[in-house]
PDB file of C-alpha atoms in Angstrom:
ATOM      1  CA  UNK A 687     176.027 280.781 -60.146  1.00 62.00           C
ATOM      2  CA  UNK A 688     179.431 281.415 -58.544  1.00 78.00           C
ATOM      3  CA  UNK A 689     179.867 279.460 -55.455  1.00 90.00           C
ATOM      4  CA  UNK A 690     181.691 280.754 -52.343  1.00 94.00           C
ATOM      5  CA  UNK A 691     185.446 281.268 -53.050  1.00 95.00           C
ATOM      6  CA  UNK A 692     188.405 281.001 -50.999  1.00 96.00           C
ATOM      7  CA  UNK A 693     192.062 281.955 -51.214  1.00 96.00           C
ATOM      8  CA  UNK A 694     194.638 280.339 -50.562  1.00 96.00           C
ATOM      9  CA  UNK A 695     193.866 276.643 -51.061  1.00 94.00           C
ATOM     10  CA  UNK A 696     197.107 275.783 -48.441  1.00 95.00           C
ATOM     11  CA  UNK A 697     199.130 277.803 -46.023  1.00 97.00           C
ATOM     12  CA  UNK A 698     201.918 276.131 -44.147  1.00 97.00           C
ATOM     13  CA  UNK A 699     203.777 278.602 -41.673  1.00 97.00           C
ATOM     14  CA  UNK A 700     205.742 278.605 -38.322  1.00 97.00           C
ATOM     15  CA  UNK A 701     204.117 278.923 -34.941  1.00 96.00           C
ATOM     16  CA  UNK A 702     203.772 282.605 -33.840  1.00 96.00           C
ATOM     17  CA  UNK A 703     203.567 283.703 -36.849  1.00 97.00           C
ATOM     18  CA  UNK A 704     200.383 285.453 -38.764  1.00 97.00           C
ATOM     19  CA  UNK A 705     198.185 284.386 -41.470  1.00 97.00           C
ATOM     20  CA  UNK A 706     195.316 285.797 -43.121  1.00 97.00           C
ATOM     21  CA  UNK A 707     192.332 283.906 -44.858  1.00 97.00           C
ATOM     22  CA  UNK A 708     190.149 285.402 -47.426  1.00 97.00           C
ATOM     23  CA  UNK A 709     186.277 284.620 -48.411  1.00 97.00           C
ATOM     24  CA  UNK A 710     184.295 286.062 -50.996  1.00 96.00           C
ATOM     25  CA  UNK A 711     180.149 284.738 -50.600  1.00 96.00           C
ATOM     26  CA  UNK A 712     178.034 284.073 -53.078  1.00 95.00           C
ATOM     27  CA  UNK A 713     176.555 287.686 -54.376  1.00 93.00           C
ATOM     28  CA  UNK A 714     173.317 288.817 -52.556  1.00 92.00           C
ATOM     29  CA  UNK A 715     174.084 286.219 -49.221  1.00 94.00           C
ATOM     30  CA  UNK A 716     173.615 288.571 -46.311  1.00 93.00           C
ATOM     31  CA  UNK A 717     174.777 286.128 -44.114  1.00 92.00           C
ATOM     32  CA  UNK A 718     178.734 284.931 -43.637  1.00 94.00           C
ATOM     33  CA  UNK A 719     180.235 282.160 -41.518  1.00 94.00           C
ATOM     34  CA  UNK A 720     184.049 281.486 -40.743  1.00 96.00           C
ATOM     35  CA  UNK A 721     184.117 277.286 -39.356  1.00 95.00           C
ATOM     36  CA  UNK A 722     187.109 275.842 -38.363  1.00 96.00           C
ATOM     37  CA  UNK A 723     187.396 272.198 -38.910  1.00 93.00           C
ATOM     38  CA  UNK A 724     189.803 270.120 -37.053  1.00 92.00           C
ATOM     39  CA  UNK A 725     191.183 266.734 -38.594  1.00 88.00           C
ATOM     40  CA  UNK A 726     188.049 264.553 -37.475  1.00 83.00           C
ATOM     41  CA  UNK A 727     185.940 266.314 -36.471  1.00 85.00           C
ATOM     42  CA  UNK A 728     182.817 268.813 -37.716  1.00 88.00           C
ATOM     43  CA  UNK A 729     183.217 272.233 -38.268  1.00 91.00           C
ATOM     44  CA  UNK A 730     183.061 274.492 -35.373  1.00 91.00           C
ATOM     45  CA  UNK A 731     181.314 278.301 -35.779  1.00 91.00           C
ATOM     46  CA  UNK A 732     183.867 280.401 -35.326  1.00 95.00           C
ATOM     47  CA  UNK A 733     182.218 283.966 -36.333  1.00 94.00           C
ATOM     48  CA  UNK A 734     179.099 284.647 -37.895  1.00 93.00           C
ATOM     49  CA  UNK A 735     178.282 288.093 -39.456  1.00 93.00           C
ATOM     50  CA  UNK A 736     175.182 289.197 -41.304  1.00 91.00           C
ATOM     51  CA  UNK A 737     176.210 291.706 -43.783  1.00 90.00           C
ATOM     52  CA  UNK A 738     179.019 293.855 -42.151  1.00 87.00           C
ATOM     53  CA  UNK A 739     177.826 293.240 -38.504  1.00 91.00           C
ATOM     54  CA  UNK A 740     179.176 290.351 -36.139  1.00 92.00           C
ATOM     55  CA  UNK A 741     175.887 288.646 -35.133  1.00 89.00           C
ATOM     56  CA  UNK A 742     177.837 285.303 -33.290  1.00 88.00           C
ATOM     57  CA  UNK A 743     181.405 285.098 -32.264  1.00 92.00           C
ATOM     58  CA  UNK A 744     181.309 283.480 -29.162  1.00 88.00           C
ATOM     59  CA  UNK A 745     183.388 280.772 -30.161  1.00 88.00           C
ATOM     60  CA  UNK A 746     186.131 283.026 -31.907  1.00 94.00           C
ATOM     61  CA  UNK A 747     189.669 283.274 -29.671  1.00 94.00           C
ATOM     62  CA  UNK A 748     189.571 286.594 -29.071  1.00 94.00           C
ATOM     63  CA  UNK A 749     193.017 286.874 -28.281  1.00 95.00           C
ATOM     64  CA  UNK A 750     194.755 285.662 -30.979  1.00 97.00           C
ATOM     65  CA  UNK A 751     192.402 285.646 -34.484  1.00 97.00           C
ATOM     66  CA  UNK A 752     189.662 288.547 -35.692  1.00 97.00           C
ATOM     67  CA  UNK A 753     187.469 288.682 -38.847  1.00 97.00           C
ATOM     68  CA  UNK A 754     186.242 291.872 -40.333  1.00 95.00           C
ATOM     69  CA  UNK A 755     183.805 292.401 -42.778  1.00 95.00           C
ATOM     70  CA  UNK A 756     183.993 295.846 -43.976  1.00 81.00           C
ATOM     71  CA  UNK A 757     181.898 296.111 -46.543  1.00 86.00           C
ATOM     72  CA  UNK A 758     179.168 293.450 -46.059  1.00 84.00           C
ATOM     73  CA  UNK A 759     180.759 291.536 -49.055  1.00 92.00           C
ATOM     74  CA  UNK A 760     184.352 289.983 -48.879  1.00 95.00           C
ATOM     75  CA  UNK A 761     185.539 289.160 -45.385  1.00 97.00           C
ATOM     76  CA  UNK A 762     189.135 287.920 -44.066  1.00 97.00           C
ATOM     77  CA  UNK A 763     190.179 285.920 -41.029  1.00 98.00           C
ATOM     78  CA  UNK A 764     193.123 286.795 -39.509  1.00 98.00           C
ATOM     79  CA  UNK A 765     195.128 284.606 -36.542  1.00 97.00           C
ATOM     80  CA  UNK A 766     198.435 286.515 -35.110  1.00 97.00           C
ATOM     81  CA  UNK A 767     199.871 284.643 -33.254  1.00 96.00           C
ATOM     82  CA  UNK A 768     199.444 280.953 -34.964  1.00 96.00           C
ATOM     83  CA  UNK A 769     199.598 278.305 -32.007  1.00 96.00           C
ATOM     84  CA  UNK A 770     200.361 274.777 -33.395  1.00 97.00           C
ATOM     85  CA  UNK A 771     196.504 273.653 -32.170  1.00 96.00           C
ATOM     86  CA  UNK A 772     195.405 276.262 -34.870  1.00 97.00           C
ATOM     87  CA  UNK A 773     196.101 273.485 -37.805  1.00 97.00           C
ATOM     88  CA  UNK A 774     192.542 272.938 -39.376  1.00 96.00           C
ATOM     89  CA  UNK A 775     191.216 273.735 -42.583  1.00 95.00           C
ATOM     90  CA  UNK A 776     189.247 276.787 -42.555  1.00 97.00           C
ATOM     91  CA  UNK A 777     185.967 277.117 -44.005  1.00 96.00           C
ATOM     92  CA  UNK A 778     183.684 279.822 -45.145  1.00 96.00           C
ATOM     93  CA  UNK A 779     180.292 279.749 -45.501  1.00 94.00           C
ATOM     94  CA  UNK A 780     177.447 281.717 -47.044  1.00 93.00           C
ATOM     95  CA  UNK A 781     173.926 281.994 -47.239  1.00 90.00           C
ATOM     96  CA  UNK A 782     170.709 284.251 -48.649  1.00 90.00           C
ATOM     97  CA  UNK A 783     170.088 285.168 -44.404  1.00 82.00           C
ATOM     98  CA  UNK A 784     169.932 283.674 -41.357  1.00 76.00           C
ATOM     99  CA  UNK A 785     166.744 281.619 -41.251  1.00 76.00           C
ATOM    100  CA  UNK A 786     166.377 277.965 -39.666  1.00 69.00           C
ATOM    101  CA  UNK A 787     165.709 276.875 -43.162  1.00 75.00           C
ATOM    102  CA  UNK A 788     168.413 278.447 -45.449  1.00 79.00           C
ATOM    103  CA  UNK A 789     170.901 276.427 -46.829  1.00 83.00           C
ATOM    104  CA  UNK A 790     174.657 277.292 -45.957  1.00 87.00           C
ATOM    105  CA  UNK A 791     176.974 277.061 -49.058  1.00 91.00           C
ATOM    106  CA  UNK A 792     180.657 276.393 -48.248  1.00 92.00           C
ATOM    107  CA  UNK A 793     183.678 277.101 -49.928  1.00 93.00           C
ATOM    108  CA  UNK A 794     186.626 274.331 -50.492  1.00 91.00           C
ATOM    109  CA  UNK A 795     188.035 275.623 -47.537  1.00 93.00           C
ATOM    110  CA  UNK A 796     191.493 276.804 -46.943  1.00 95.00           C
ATOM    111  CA  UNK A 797     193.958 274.040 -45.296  1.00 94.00           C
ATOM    112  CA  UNK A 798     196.350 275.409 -42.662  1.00 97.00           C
ATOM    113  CA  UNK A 799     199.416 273.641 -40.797  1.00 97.00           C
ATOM    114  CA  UNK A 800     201.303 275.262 -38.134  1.00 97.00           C
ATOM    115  CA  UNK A 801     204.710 273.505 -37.838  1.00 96.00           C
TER     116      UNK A 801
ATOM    117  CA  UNK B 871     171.788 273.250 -25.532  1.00 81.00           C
ATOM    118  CA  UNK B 872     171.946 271.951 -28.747  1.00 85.00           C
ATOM    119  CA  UNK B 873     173.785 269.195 -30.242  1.00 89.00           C
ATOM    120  CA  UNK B 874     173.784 266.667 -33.063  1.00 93.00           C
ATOM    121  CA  UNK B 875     175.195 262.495 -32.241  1.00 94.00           C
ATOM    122  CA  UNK B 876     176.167 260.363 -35.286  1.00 93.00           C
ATOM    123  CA  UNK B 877     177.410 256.705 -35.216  1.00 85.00           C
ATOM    124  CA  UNK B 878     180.924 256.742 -35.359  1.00 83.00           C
ATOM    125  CA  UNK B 879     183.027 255.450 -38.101  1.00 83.00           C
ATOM    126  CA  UNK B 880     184.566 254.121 -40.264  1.00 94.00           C
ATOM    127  CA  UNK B 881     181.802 252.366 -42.170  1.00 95.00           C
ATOM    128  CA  UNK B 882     182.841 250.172 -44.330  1.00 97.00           C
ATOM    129  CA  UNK B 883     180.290 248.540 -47.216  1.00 96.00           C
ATOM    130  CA  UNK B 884     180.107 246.801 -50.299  1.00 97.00           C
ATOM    131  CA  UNK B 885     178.730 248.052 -53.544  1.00 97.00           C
ATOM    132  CA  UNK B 886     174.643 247.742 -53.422  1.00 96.00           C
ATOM    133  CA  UNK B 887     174.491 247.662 -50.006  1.00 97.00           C
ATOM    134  CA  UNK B 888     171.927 249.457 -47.719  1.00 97.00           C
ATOM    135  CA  UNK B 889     173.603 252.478 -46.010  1.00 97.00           C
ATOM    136  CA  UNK B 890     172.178 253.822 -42.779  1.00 97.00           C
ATOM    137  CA  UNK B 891     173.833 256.512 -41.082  1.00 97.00           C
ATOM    138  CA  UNK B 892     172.493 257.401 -37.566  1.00 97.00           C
ATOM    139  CA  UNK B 893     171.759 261.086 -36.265  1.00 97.00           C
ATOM    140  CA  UNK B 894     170.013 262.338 -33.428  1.00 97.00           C
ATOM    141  CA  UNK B 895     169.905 265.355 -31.894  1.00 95.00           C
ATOM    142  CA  UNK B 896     168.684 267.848 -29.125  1.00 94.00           C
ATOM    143  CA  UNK B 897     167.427 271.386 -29.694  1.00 90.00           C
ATOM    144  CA  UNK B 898     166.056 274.221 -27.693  1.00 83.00           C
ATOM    145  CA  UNK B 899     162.953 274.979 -30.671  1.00 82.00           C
ATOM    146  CA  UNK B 900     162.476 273.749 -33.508  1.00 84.00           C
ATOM    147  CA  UNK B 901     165.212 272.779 -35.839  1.00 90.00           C
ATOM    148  CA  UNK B 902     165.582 272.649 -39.664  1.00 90.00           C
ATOM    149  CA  UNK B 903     167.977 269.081 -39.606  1.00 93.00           C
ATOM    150  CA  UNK B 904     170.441 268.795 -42.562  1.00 93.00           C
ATOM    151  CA  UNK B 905     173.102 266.521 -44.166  1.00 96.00           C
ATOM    152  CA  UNK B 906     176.273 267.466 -45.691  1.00 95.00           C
ATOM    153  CA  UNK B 907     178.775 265.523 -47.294  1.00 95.00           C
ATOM    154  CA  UNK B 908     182.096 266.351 -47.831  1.00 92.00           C
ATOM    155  CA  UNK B 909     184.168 264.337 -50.644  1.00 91.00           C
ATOM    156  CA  UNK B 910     187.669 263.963 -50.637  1.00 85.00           C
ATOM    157  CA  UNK B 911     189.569 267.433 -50.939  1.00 78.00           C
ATOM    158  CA  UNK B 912     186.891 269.244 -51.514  1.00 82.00           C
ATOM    159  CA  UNK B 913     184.510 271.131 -49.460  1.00 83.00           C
ATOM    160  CA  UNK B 914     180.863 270.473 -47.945  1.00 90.00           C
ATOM    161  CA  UNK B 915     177.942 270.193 -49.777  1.00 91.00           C
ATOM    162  CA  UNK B 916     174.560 269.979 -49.045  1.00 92.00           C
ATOM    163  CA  UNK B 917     173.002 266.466 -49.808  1.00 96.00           C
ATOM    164  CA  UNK B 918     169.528 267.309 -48.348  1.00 95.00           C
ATOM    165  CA  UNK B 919     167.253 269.036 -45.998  1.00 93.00           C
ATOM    166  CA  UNK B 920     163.656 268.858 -44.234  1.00 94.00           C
ATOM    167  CA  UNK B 921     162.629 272.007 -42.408  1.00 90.00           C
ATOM    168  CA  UNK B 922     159.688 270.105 -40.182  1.00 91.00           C
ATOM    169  CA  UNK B 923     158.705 267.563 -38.580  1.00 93.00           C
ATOM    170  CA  UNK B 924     157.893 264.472 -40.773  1.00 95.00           C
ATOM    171  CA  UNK B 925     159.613 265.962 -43.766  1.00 96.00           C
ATOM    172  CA  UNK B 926     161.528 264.038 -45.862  1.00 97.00           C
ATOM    173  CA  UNK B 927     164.381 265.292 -47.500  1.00 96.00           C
ATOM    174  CA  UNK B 928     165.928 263.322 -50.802  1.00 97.00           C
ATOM    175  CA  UNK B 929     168.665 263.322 -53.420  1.00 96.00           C
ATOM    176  CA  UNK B 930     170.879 261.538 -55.633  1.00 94.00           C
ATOM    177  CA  UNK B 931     169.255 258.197 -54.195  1.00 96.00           C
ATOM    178  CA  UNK B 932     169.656 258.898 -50.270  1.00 97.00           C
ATOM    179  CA  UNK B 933     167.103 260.121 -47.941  1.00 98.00           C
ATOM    180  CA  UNK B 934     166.139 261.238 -44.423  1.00 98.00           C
ATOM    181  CA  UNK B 935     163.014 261.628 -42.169  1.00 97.00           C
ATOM    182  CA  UNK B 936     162.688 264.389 -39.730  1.00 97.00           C
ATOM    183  CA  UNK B 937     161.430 261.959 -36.449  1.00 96.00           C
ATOM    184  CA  UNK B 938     160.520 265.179 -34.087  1.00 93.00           C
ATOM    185  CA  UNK B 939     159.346 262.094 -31.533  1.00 94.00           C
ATOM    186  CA  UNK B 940     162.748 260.483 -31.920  1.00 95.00           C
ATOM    187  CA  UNK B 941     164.907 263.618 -32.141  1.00 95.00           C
ATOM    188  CA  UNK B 942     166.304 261.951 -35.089  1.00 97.00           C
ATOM    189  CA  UNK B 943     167.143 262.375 -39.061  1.00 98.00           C
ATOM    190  CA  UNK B 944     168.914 258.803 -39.770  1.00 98.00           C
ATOM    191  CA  UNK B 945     170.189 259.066 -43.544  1.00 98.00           C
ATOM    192  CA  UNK B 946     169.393 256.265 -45.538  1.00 98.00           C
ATOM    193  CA  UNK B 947     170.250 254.747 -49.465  1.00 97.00           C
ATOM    194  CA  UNK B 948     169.089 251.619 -50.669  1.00 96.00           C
ATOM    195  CA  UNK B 949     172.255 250.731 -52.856  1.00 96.00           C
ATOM    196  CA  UNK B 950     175.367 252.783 -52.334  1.00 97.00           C
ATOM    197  CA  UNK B 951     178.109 253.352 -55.372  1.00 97.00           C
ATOM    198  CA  UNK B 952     181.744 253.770 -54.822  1.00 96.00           C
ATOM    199  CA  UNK B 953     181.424 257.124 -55.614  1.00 95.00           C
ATOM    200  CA  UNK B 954     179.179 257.926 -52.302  1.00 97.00           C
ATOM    201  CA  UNK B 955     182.804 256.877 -50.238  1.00 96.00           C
ATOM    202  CA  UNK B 956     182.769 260.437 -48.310  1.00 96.00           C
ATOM    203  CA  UNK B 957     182.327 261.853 -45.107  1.00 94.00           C
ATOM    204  CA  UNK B 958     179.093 262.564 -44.398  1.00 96.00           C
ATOM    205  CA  UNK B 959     177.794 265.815 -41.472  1.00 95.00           C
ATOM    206  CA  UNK B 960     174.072 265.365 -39.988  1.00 96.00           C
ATOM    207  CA  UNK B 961     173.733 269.501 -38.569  1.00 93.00           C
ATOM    208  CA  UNK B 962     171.180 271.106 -37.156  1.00 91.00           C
ATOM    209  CA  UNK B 963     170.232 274.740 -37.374  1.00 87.00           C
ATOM    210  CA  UNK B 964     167.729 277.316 -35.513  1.00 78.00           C
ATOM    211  CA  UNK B 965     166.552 280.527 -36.477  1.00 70.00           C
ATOM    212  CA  UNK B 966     169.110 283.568 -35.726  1.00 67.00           C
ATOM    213  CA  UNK B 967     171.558 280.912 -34.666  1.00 65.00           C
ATOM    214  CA  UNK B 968     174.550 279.133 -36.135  1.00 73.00           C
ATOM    215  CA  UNK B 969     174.597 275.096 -37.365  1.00 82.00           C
ATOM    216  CA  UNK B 970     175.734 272.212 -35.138  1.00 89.00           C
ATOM    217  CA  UNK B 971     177.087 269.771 -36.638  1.00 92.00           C
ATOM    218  CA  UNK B 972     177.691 265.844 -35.547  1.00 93.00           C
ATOM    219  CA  UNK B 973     181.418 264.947 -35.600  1.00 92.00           C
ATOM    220  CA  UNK B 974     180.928 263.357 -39.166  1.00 94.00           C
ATOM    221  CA  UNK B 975     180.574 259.504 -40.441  1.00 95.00           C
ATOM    222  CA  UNK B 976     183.193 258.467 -43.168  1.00 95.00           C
ATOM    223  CA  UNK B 977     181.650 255.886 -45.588  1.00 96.00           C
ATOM    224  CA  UNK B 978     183.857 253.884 -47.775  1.00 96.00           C
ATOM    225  CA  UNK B 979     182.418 251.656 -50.431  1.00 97.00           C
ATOM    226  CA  UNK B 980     184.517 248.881 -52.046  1.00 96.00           C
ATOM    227  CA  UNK B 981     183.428 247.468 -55.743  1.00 94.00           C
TER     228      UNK B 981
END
C-alpha cells in the first residue's frame, strides 16, 4: 500500500513571497490533515478536512495560507505572503475517517525556510 | 482542554538500557493515546496505540499502558538499540477532533 505522498521534499524562498504544498492520501482515507511542525516542537493541526469539506481549521492563519480540497482526494496548502516565522516542515496526514481510534498516516513532510 | 506533557529531552542512554519516556495527559472524554516516532529525515510513524483504558499497546520491543487513573501512557523498552535514537510524540486523539501531540522526547542511544 502506497503511503501518503508529498511534493516537494524542500522549498527555500524569500519572505513575502508564495509557496504551495501538495498532498496526495492514501486511496480510500476520507479524512486529511495539514500539521505544521516547528523546529522542536510537535506538530500543530493546521486544517483538517474530511473528504472535500473543512471539518477543523481553527488553527489555520486565515490571512495569509488556505488549503482546498477540491475533489476529496489530493489537497494543496498554499501561504501568500511567507513571513519568516512560517519556516517548519509541513506535514500531511491521512486516515480511513475521523474516529478516536484511527490511526493517522503521515507523509515525509515537506521542509520549508523563509530567508 | 486537552493536552499531552512529555519529559523533556535530550535523553541520552547506553545500548541495553531501560528506556522510559513519560506522557501524561488531560482530555475532555475519552481518548485513544498514541506514540509516534519520527527518525531522522523522515516523517512520523506510528509505533503503537491503545484505544481504552488499561490497554496496552506494543511493538518492535516497546510498550505503553493506558493509566485512565493516572492520565498517563509512559512508553517503555527493556533494552534499547542504536537504531531506536529518534524523536519520539506521545498524542492524544478524540472522536470528531484533531490529535494533540506532546512537544516530543529525542532519544539518543550510544553503542
Amino acid at each position: 500500500e502506497a503511503g501518503v505522498a508529498q511534493s516537494p521534499r524542500y522549498k527555500i524562498i524569500e519572505k513575502r513571497q508564495s509557496v504551495a504544498f501538495w498532498c496526495n492520501p492514501i486511496s480510500g482515507h476520507a479524512t486529511l490533515y495539514w500539521y505544521q511542525q516547528i523546529l522542536g516542537q510537535g506538530p500543530k493541526l493546521l486544517i483538517q478536512f474530511q473528504n472535500n469539506g473543512v471539518v477543523d481549521d481553527s488553527q489555520l492563519p486565515k490571512d495569509r495560507f488556505s488549503a482546498e480540497r477540491l475533489k476529496g482526494v489530493d489537497s494543496t496548502l498554499k501561504i501568500q505572503p511567507a513571513k519568516l516565522e512560517d519556516s517548519a516542515v509541513y506535514l500531511c496526514a491521512s486516515s480511513l475517517s475521523s474516529g478516536a481510534q484511527e490511526t493517522q498516516y503521515f507523509g515525509p513532510g515537506t521542509r520549508l525556510l523563509v530567508l | 482542554g486537552n493536552s499531552v506533557t512529555q519529559m523533556e529531552g535530550p535523553v541520552t542512554l547506553s545500548e541495553e538500557a531501560f528506556l522510559t519516556i513519560n506522557c501524561t495527559y488531560t482530555a475532555t472524554g475519552y481518548p485513544s493515546l498514541f506514540w509516534y516516532v519520527q527518525y531522522p529525515g523522515e516523517g512520523l510513524q506510528l509505533l503503537l496505540k491503545a484505544t481504552k483504558a488499561d490497554d496496552k499497546g506494543s511493538n518492535k520491543g516497546f510498550e505503553a499502558t493506558y493509566r485512565k487513573e493516572t492520565t498517563s501512557f509512559h512508553l517503555e523498552k527493556g533494552s534499547v538499540q542504536v537504531s531506536d535514537s529518534a524523536v519520539y510524540f506521545c498524542a492524544l486523539r478524540l472522536t470528531g477532533n484533531q490529535f494533540y501531540f506532546g512537544t516530543g522526547t529525542s532519544l539518543t542511544v550510544i553503542p
